[in-house]
């Protein structure tokens, strides 16, 4: 059974990108057999996952839980980023509309369960909305989880609030020179893990879930836009031997 102590993982790297269909098979083989195992072998990395975005199945969310946000700017990780393998160099040229952010955990409710969640919902609030949020009601993960559960009956196994860690936003690396991903210098990510497949399958259930969360967020960010996505688990690997 695959699992980690989520409470011990306070850093998160989240990388969104579209992969053209003609490259998907080679991308998945590279990512499954080389890239994720390579990354979770870096000291401080706990868990590597890949999700597929439900509304755009060519788009993937690749993410890593780390002991702290500092791990994501550590010497071992930067050395890996500056020494991409030949397969990595090729694969990164396939990334379209990439966004790569480094996050620091601010608050959370739930422990993530014994395995990587099969369903993920994310709400990304950009820097402007984050500024507004800090000037009003703080975000409360337990209250957000209660609002979502009340609307759909979905059992949430973890709801976390992350803030962009600006320390690594502008770092130039060998890999970044190839994929050219944008990086936000500020912002908030609400990260929701659940086992409720009905959010992807049942007509209207996912919309009720999204609406409930956005309505609850109104007290903190007003009517500003929120970037909401559902995704399903595509692959997972974890740190071994330490």
CSV table of C-alpha atoms in Angstrom, one decimal:
chain,number,residue,atom,x,y,z
A,1,UNK,CA,0.0,0.0,0.0
A,2,UNK,CA,1.4,3.4,-1.0
A,3,UNK,CA,1.3,6.1,1.7
A,4,UNK,CA,3.2,8.8,3.6
A,5,UNK,CA,2.6,10.9,6.6
A,6,UNK,CA,1.1,13.9,4.9
A,7,UNK,CA,1.6,16.0,8.0
A,8,UNK,CA,5.4,15.7,7.6
A,9,UNK,CA,5.2,17.0,4.0
A,10,UNK,CA,5.0,20.8,4.0
A,11,UNK,CA,6.4,21.5,0.5
A,12,UNK,CA,4.6,21.0,-2.8
A,13,UNK,CA,5.8,21.3,-6.4
A,14,UNK,CA,2.9,21.5,-8.8
A,15,UNK,CA,3.4,21.5,-12.6
A,16,UNK,CA,0.6,21.8,-15.1
A,17,UNK,CA,1.2,21.1,-18.8
A,18,UNK,CA,-0.6,19.9,-21.9
A,19,UNK,CA,0.9,17.0,-23.8
A,20,UNK,CA,0.0,16.6,-27.5
A,21,UNK,CA,-1.7,13.3,-28.2
A,22,UNK,CA,1.0,12.1,-30.6
A,23,UNK,CA,3.5,12.3,-27.7
A,24,UNK,CA,1.4,11.0,-24.9
A,25,UNK,CA,2.6,7.3,-25.0
A,26,UNK,CA,6.3,8.3,-24.9
A,27,UNK,CA,5.6,10.9,-22.3
A,28,UNK,CA,3.9,8.5,-19.9
A,29,UNK,CA,6.6,5.9,-20.4
A,30,UNK,CA,9.3,8.5,-19.6
A,31,UNK,CA,7.4,10.0,-16.7
A,32,UNK,CA,6.5,6.6,-15.1
A,33,UNK,CA,9.8,4.7,-15.5
A,34,UNK,CA,12.4,7.5,-15.3
A,35,UNK,CA,11.4,10.9,-14.2
A,36,UNK,CA,9.2,10.3,-11.1
A,37,UNK,CA,11.5,7.6,-9.7
A,38,UNK,CA,14.4,9.9,-10.2
A,39,UNK,CA,12.7,12.8,-8.4
A,40,UNK,CA,11.4,10.8,-5.4
A,41,UNK,CA,15.0,9.6,-4.9
A,42,UNK,CA,16.1,13.2,-4.2
A,43,UNK,CA,16.6,13.8,-0.4
A,44,UNK,CA,13.5,15.4,1.1
A,45,UNK,CA,11.1,14.2,-1.6
A,46,UNK,CA,8.2,12.1,-0.1
A,47,UNK,CA,5.7,11.3,-2.9
A,48,UNK,CA,5.4,11.9,-6.6
A,49,UNK,CA,2.0,11.9,-8.4
A,50,UNK,CA,0.5,12.6,-11.8
A,51,UNK,CA,-3.1,13.6,-12.3
A,52,UNK,CA,-5.1,14.0,-15.5
A,53,UNK,CA,-7.3,17.1,-15.6
A,54,UNK,CA,-11.0,16.1,-16.1
A,55,UNK,CA,-12.0,19.0,-18.3
A,56,UNK,CA,-9.0,18.7,-20.6
A,57,UNK,CA,-7.6,15.2,-20.8
A,58,UNK,CA,-4.5,16.3,-22.7
A,59,UNK,CA,-3.5,18.3,-19.6
A,60,UNK,CA,-1.6,16.8,-16.6
A,61,UNK,CA,-0.8,17.9,-13.1
A,62,UNK,CA,2.5,16.6,-12.0
A,63,UNK,CA,3.2,17.1,-8.3
A,64,UNK,CA,5.6,16.2,-5.5
A,65,UNK,CA,5.2,16.4,-1.8
A,66,UNK,CA,8.4,17.3,0.0
A,67,UNK,CA,9.5,17.6,3.7
A,68,UNK,CA,9.6,21.4,3.3
A,69,UNK,CA,9.5,24.1,0.7
A,70,UNK,CA,13.2,24.5,1.2
A,71,UNK,CA,13.8,21.1,-0.4
A,72,UNK,CA,12.6,22.5,-3.7
A,73,UNK,CA,15.5,24.9,-3.8
A,74,UNK,CA,18.0,22.5,-2.2
A,75,UNK,CA,21.4,21.7,-3.8
A,76,UNK,CA,20.5,18.1,-4.6
A,77,UNK,CA,17.3,19.1,-6.4
A,78,UNK,CA,18.9,21.9,-8.3
A,79,UNK,CA,21.6,19.6,-9.4
A,80,UNK,CA,19.0,17.2,-10.8
A,81,UNK,CA,17.2,20.1,-12.6
A,82,UNK,CA,20.5,21.2,-14.1
A,83,UNK,CA,21.4,17.8,-15.4
A,84,UNK,CA,18.4,16.5,-17.3
A,85,UNK,CA,18.8,13.1,-19.0
A,86,UNK,CA,18.5,12.8,-22.8
A,87,UNK,CA,15.0,11.4,-22.4
A,88,UNK,CA,14.1,14.3,-20.1
A,89,UNK,CA,15.5,16.8,-22.6
A,90,UNK,CA,13.3,15.4,-25.3
A,91,UNK,CA,10.1,15.0,-23.2
A,92,UNK,CA,10.2,18.6,-21.9
A,93,UNK,CA,9.9,19.9,-25.5
A,94,UNK,CA,6.5,18.3,-25.6
A,95,UNK,CA,5.1,20.5,-22.8
A,96,UNK,CA,2.5,23.0,-23.9
A,97,UNK,CA,1.0,25.9,-21.8
A,98,UNK,CA,3.2,24.9,-18.8
A,99,UNK,CA,2.8,26.4,-15.3
A,100,UNK,CA,5.2,25.3,-12.5
A,101,UNK,CA,4.7,26.6,-8.9
A,102,UNK,CA,6.5,25.9,-5.6
A,103,UNK,CA,4.2,25.9,-2.5
A,104,UNK,CA,4.5,26.0,1.2
A,105,UNK,CA,1.8,24.4,3.4
A,106,UNK,CA,-0.1,27.0,5.4
A,107,UNK,CA,-2.9,24.9,7.0
A,108,UNK,CA,-4.7,21.6,6.4
A,109,UNK,CA,-7.5,19.4,7.7
A,110,UNK,CA,-7.3,15.6,7.3
A,111,UNK,CA,-4.3,13.4,6.8
A,112,UNK,CA,-4.5,12.4,3.2
A,113,UNK,CA,-5.5,8.8,3.9
A,114,UNK,CA,-3.3,5.7,3.5
A,115,UNK,CA,-3.0,6.1,-0.3
A,116,UNK,CA,-2.8,8.9,-2.9
A,117,UNK,CA,-6.3,10.2,-3.5
A,118,UNK,CA,-8.0,9.0,-6.7
A,119,UNK,CA,-9.8,12.3,-7.1
A,120,UNK,CA,-8.3,15.8,-6.7
A,121,UNK,CA,-9.9,19.2,-6.8
A,122,UNK,CA,-7.8,22.3,-7.0
A,123,UNK,CA,-8.7,26.0,-6.7
A,124,UNK,CA,-5.9,28.4,-7.7
A,125,UNK,CA,-6.2,32.0,-6.6
A,126,UNK,CA,-3.7,34.4,-8.2
A,127,UNK,CA,-1.7,37.1,-6.5
A,128,UNK,CA,-4.4,39.8,-6.8
A,129,UNK,CA,-7.0,37.5,-5.2
A,130,UNK,CA,-4.5,36.5,-2.5
A,131,UNK,CA,-3.9,40.1,-1.5
A,132,UNK,CA,-7.6,40.6,-1.1
A,133,UNK,CA,-7.9,37.4,1.0
A,134,UNK,CA,-5.3,38.6,3.4
A,135,UNK,CA,-7.2,41.8,4.0
A,136,UNK,CA,-10.5,40.0,5.0
A,137,UNK,CA,-11.5,36.6,6.4
A,138,UNK,CA,-8.7,34.1,6.6
A,139,UNK,CA,-9.2,30.8,4.7
A,140,UNK,CA,-10.2,28.0,7.0
A,141,UNK,CA,-9.7,24.5,5.7
A,142,UNK,CA,-12.1,22.8,8.1
A,143,UNK,CA,-14.9,25.3,7.1
A,144,UNK,CA,-14.2,24.8,3.4
A,145,UNK,CA,-14.4,21.0,3.9
A,146,UNK,CA,-17.7,21.3,5.8
A,147,UNK,CA,-19.2,23.4,3.0
A,148,UNK,CA,-18.2,21.0,0.3
A,149,UNK,CA,-19.5,18.0,2.2
A,150,UNK,CA,-22.8,19.7,3.0
A,151,UNK,CA,-23.4,20.3,-0.7
A,152,UNK,CA,-22.6,16.8,-2.1
A,153,UNK,CA,-22.0,14.4,0.8
A,154,UNK,CA,-18.5,13.8,-0.5
A,155,UNK,CA,-16.0,12.6,2.1
A,156,UNK,CA,-12.9,14.7,1.9
A,157,UNK,CA,-9.8,12.9,3.1
A,158,UNK,CA,-7.6,16.0,3.0
A,159,UNK,CA,-8.0,19.8,2.3
A,160,UNK,CA,-4.9,21.9,2.4
A,161,UNK,CA,-4.1,25.5,1.8
A,162,UNK,CA,-0.8,26.3,0.2
A,163,UNK,CA,0.9,29.6,-0.5
A,164,UNK,CA,3.3,30.1,-3.4
A,165,UNK,CA,6.9,30.1,-2.1
A,166,UNK,CA,8.6,33.0,-4.0
A,167,UNK,CA,12.1,31.7,-3.2
A,168,UNK,CA,12.2,29.4,-6.1
A,169,UNK,CA,10.0,31.2,-8.5
A,170,UNK,CA,12.7,32.9,-10.6
A,171,UNK,CA,15.4,30.2,-10.4
A,172,UNK,CA,16.9,29.4,-13.8
A,173,UNK,CA,17.7,25.8,-14.4
A,174,UNK,CA,18.6,23.5,-17.3
A,175,UNK,CA,15.1,22.0,-17.4
A,176,UNK,CA,13.4,25.4,-17.2
A,177,UNK,CA,15.4,26.5,-20.2
A,178,UNK,CA,13.8,23.7,-22.2
A,179,UNK,CA,10.1,23.7,-21.0
A,180,UNK,CA,9.9,27.5,-20.4
A,181,UNK,CA,7.2,27.2,-17.8
A,182,UNK,CA,5.6,30.3,-16.2
A,183,UNK,CA,6.0,30.6,-12.4
A,184,UNK,CA,3.8,32.6,-10.1
A,185,UNK,CA,5.6,34.7,-7.5
A,186,UNK,CA,2.6,34.9,-5.2
A,187,UNK,CA,-0.8,33.1,-4.9
A,188,UNK,CA,-2.8,30.5,-3.1
A,189,UNK,CA,-3.7,26.9,-3.9
A,190,UNK,CA,-6.5,25.0,-2.3
A,191,UNK,CA,-5.9,21.3,-2.6
A,192,UNK,CA,-8.7,18.8,-2.0
A,193,UNK,CA,-8.2,15.0,-2.0
A,194,UNK,CA,-11.2,12.7,-2.0
A,195,UNK,CA,-12.3,9.2,-2.9
A,196,UNK,CA,-15.6,10.3,-4.4
A,197,UNK,CA,-15.6,9.3,-8.0
A,198,UNK,CA,-19.1,10.6,-8.3
A,199,UNK,CA,-17.7,14.1,-8.5
A,200,UNK,CA,-16.3,13.1,-12.0
A,201,UNK,CA,-19.2,10.9,-13.0
A,202,UNK,CA,-22.5,12.1,-11.6
A,203,UNK,CA,-24.2,14.9,-13.6
A,204,UNK,CA,-24.4,18.0,-11.5
A,205,UNK,CA,-22.5,16.7,-8.5
A,206,UNK,CA,-19.2,18.2,-9.4
A,207,UNK,CA,-20.8,21.5,-10.2
A,208,UNK,CA,-22.5,21.6,-6.8
A,209,UNK,CA,-19.1,20.9,-5.2
A,210,UNK,CA,-17.4,23.7,-7.1
A,211,UNK,CA,-20.2,26.2,-6.4
A,212,UNK,CA,-20.3,25.4,-2.7
A,213,UNK,CA,-16.5,26.1,-2.4
A,214,UNK,CA,-16.7,29.3,-4.4
A,215,UNK,CA,-19.6,30.6,-2.4
A,216,UNK,CA,-17.8,29.9,0.8
A,217,UNK,CA,-14.7,31.7,-0.5
A,218,UNK,CA,-16.7,34.9,-1.2
A,219,UNK,CA,-16.2,36.1,2.3
A,220,UNK,CA,-12.4,36.0,1.7
A,221,UNK,CA,-12.0,37.0,-1.9
A,222,UNK,CA,-15.3,38.6,-2.9
A,223,UNK,CA,-16.4,37.9,-6.5
A,224,UNK,CA,-12.9,37.6,-7.9
A,225,UNK,CA,-12.3,34.6,-10.3
A,226,UNK,CA,-11.0,31.3,-9.0
A,227,UNK,CA,-9.3,28.7,-11.3
A,228,UNK,CA,-11.1,25.4,-10.4
A,229,UNK,CA,-10.2,21.9,-11.8
A,230,UNK,CA,-11.0,18.3,-11.1
A,231,UNK,CA,-8.4,15.7,-11.9
A,232,UNK,CA,-8.0,11.9,-11.5
A,233,UNK,CA,-5.0,10.0,-10.4
A,234,UNK,CA,-2.9,8.6,-13.2
A,235,UNK,CA,0.3,7.5,-11.5
A,236,UNK,CA,2.0,7.5,-8.1
A,237,UNK,CA,5.4,6.7,-6.6
A,238,UNK,CA,7.0,7.3,-3.2
A,239,UNK,CA,10.4,7.7,-1.6
A,240,UNK,CA,12.1,4.5,-0.7
A,241,UNK,CA,14.9,3.5,1.6
A,242,UNK,CA,15.1,6.5,3.9
